[in-house]
C-alpha positions as a LaTeX table, in Angstrom:
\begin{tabular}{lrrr}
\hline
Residue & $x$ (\AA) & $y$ (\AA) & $z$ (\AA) \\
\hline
Unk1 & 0.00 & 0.00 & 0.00 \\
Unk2 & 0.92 & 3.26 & $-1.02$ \\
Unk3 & 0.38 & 6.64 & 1.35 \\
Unk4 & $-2.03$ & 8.89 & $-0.06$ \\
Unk5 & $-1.28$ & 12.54 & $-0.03$ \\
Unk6 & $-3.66$ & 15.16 & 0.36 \\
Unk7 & $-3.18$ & 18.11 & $-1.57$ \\
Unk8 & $-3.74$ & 21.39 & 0.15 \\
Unk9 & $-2.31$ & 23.58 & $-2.96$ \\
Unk10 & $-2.05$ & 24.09 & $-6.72$ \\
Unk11 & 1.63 & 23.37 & $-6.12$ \\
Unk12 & 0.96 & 20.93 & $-4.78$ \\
Unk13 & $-1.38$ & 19.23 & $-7.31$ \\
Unk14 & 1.31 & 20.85 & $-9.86$ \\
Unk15 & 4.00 & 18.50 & $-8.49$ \\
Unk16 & 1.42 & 15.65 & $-8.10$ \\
Unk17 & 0.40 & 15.63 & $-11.46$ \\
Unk18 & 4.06 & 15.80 & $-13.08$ \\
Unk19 & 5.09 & 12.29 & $-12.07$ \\
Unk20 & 5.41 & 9.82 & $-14.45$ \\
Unk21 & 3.38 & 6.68 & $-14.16$ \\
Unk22 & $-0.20$ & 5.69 & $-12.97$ \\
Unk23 & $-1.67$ & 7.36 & $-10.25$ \\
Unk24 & $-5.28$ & 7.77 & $-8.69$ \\
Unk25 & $-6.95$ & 11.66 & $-7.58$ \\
Unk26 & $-9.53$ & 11.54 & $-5.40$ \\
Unk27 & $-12.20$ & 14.29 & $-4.75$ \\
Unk28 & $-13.85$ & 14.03 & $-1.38$ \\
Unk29 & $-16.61$ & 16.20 & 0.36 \\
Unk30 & $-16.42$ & 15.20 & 4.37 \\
Unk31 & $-20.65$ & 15.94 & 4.42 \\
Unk32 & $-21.20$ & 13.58 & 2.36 \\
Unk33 & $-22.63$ & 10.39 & 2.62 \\
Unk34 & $-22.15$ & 8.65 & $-0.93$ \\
Unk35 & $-18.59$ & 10.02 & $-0.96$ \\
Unk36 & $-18.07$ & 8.48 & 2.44 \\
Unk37 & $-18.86$ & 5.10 & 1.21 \\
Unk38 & $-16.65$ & 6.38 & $-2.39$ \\
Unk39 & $-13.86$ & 6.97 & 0.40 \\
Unk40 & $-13.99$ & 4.01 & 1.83 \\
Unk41 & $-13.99$ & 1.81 & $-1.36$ \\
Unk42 & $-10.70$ & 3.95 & $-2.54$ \\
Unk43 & $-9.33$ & 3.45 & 0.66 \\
Unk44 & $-10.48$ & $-0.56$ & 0.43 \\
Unk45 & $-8.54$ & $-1.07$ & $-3.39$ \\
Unk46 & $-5.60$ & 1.58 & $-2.38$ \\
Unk47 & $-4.84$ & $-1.56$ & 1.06 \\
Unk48 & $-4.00$ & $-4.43$ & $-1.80$ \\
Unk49 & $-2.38$ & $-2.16$ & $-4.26$ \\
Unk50 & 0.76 & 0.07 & $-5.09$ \\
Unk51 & $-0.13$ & 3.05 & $-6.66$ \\
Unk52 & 0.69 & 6.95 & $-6.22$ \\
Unk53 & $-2.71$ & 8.55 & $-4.72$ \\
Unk54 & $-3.68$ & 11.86 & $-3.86$ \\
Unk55 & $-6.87$ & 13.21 & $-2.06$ \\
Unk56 & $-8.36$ & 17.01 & $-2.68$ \\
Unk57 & $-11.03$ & 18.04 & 0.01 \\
Unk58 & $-13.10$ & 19.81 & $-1.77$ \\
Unk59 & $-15.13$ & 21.95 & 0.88 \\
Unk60 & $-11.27$ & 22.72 & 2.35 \\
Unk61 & $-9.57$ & 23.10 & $-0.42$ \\
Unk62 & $-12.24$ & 24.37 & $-3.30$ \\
Unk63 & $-9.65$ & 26.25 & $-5.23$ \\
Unk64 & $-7.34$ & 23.26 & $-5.66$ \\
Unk65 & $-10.77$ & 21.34 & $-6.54$ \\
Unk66 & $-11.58$ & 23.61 & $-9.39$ \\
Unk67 & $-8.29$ & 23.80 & $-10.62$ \\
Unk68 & $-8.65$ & 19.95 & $-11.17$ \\
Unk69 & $-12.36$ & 20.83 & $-12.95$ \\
Unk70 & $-9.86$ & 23.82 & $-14.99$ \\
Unk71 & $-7.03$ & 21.83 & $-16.21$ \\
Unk72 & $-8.88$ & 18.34 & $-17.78$ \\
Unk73 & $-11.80$ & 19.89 & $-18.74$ \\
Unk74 & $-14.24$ & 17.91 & $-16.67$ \\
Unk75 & $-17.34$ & 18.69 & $-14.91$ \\
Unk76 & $-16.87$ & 18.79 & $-11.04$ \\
Unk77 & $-18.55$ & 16.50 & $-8.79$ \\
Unk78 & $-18.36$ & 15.31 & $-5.75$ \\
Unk79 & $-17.01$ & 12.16 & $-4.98$ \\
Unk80 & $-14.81$ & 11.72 & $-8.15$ \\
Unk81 & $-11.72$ & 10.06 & $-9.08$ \\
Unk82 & $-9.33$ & 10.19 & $-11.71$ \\
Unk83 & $-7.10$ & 8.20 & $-13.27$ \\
Unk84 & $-3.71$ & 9.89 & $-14.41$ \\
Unk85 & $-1.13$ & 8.46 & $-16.36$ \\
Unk86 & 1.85 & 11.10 & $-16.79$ \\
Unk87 & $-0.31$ & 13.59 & $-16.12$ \\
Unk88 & $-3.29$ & 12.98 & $-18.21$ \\
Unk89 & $-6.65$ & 11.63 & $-17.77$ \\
Unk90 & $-7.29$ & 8.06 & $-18.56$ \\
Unk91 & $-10.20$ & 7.18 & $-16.54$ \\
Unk92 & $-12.35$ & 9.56 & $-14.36$ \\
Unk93 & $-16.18$ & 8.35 & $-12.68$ \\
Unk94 & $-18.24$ & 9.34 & $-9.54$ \\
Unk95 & $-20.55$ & 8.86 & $-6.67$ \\
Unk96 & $-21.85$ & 5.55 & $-6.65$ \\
Unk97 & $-19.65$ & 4.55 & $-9.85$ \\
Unk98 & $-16.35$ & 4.51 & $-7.52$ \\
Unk99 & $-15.95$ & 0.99 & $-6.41$ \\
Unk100 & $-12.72$ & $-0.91$ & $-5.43$ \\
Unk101 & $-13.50$ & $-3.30$ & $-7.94$ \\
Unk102 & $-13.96$ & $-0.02$ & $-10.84$ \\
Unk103 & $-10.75$ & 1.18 & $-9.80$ \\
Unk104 & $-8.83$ & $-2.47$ & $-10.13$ \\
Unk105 & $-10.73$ & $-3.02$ & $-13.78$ \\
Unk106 & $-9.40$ & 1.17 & $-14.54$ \\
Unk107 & $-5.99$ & 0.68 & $-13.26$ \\
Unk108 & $-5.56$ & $-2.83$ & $-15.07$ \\
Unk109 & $-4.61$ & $-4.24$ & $-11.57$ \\
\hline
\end{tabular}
């Protein structure tokens, strides 16, 4: 397993993004119920597998959250996750489309 990071900053989603290689962005709202259980299947595929994550709260951290909205040209909602491979997006769902076993079949592991 892999620590996720939680990106505060556009730095810091800057300097996320650049690496090379698969790795997972997660959008999380702490209210919410469906992106509770989202969390928690992320959390559930991210315990048997090695892969760079990241995490954007996105009542905290709203302008980092938009920025991800900005740069790939995708609607913003809340739960979401991406998948990047050096730096673009490959895969990207939400709410209840964010299982562990969606992630495995996106990340081909």
């Amino acid at each position: 397993m892999v620590a996720q990071k939680q990106l505060h900053s556009i730095e810091e989603l800057d300097q996320f993004v650049a690496q090379k290689g698969k790795q997972l962005l997660f959008k999380h709202s702490t209210i919410c119920p469906i992106s509770t259980s989202a969390y928690e299947e992320f959390q559930a595929y991210l315990l048997d597998h090695s892969v760079e994550a990241a995490v954007i709260l996105v009542r905290e951290d709203r302008p980092v959250s938009n920025a991800v909205a900005e740069r790939f040209a995708i609607k913003h909602e809340s739960p979401q996750i991406f998948l990047l491979e050096n730096g673009e997006v490959k895969w990207h769902t939400s709410h209840w489309k964010i299982t562990k076993d969606a992630i495995k079949q996106a990340v081909g592991a």
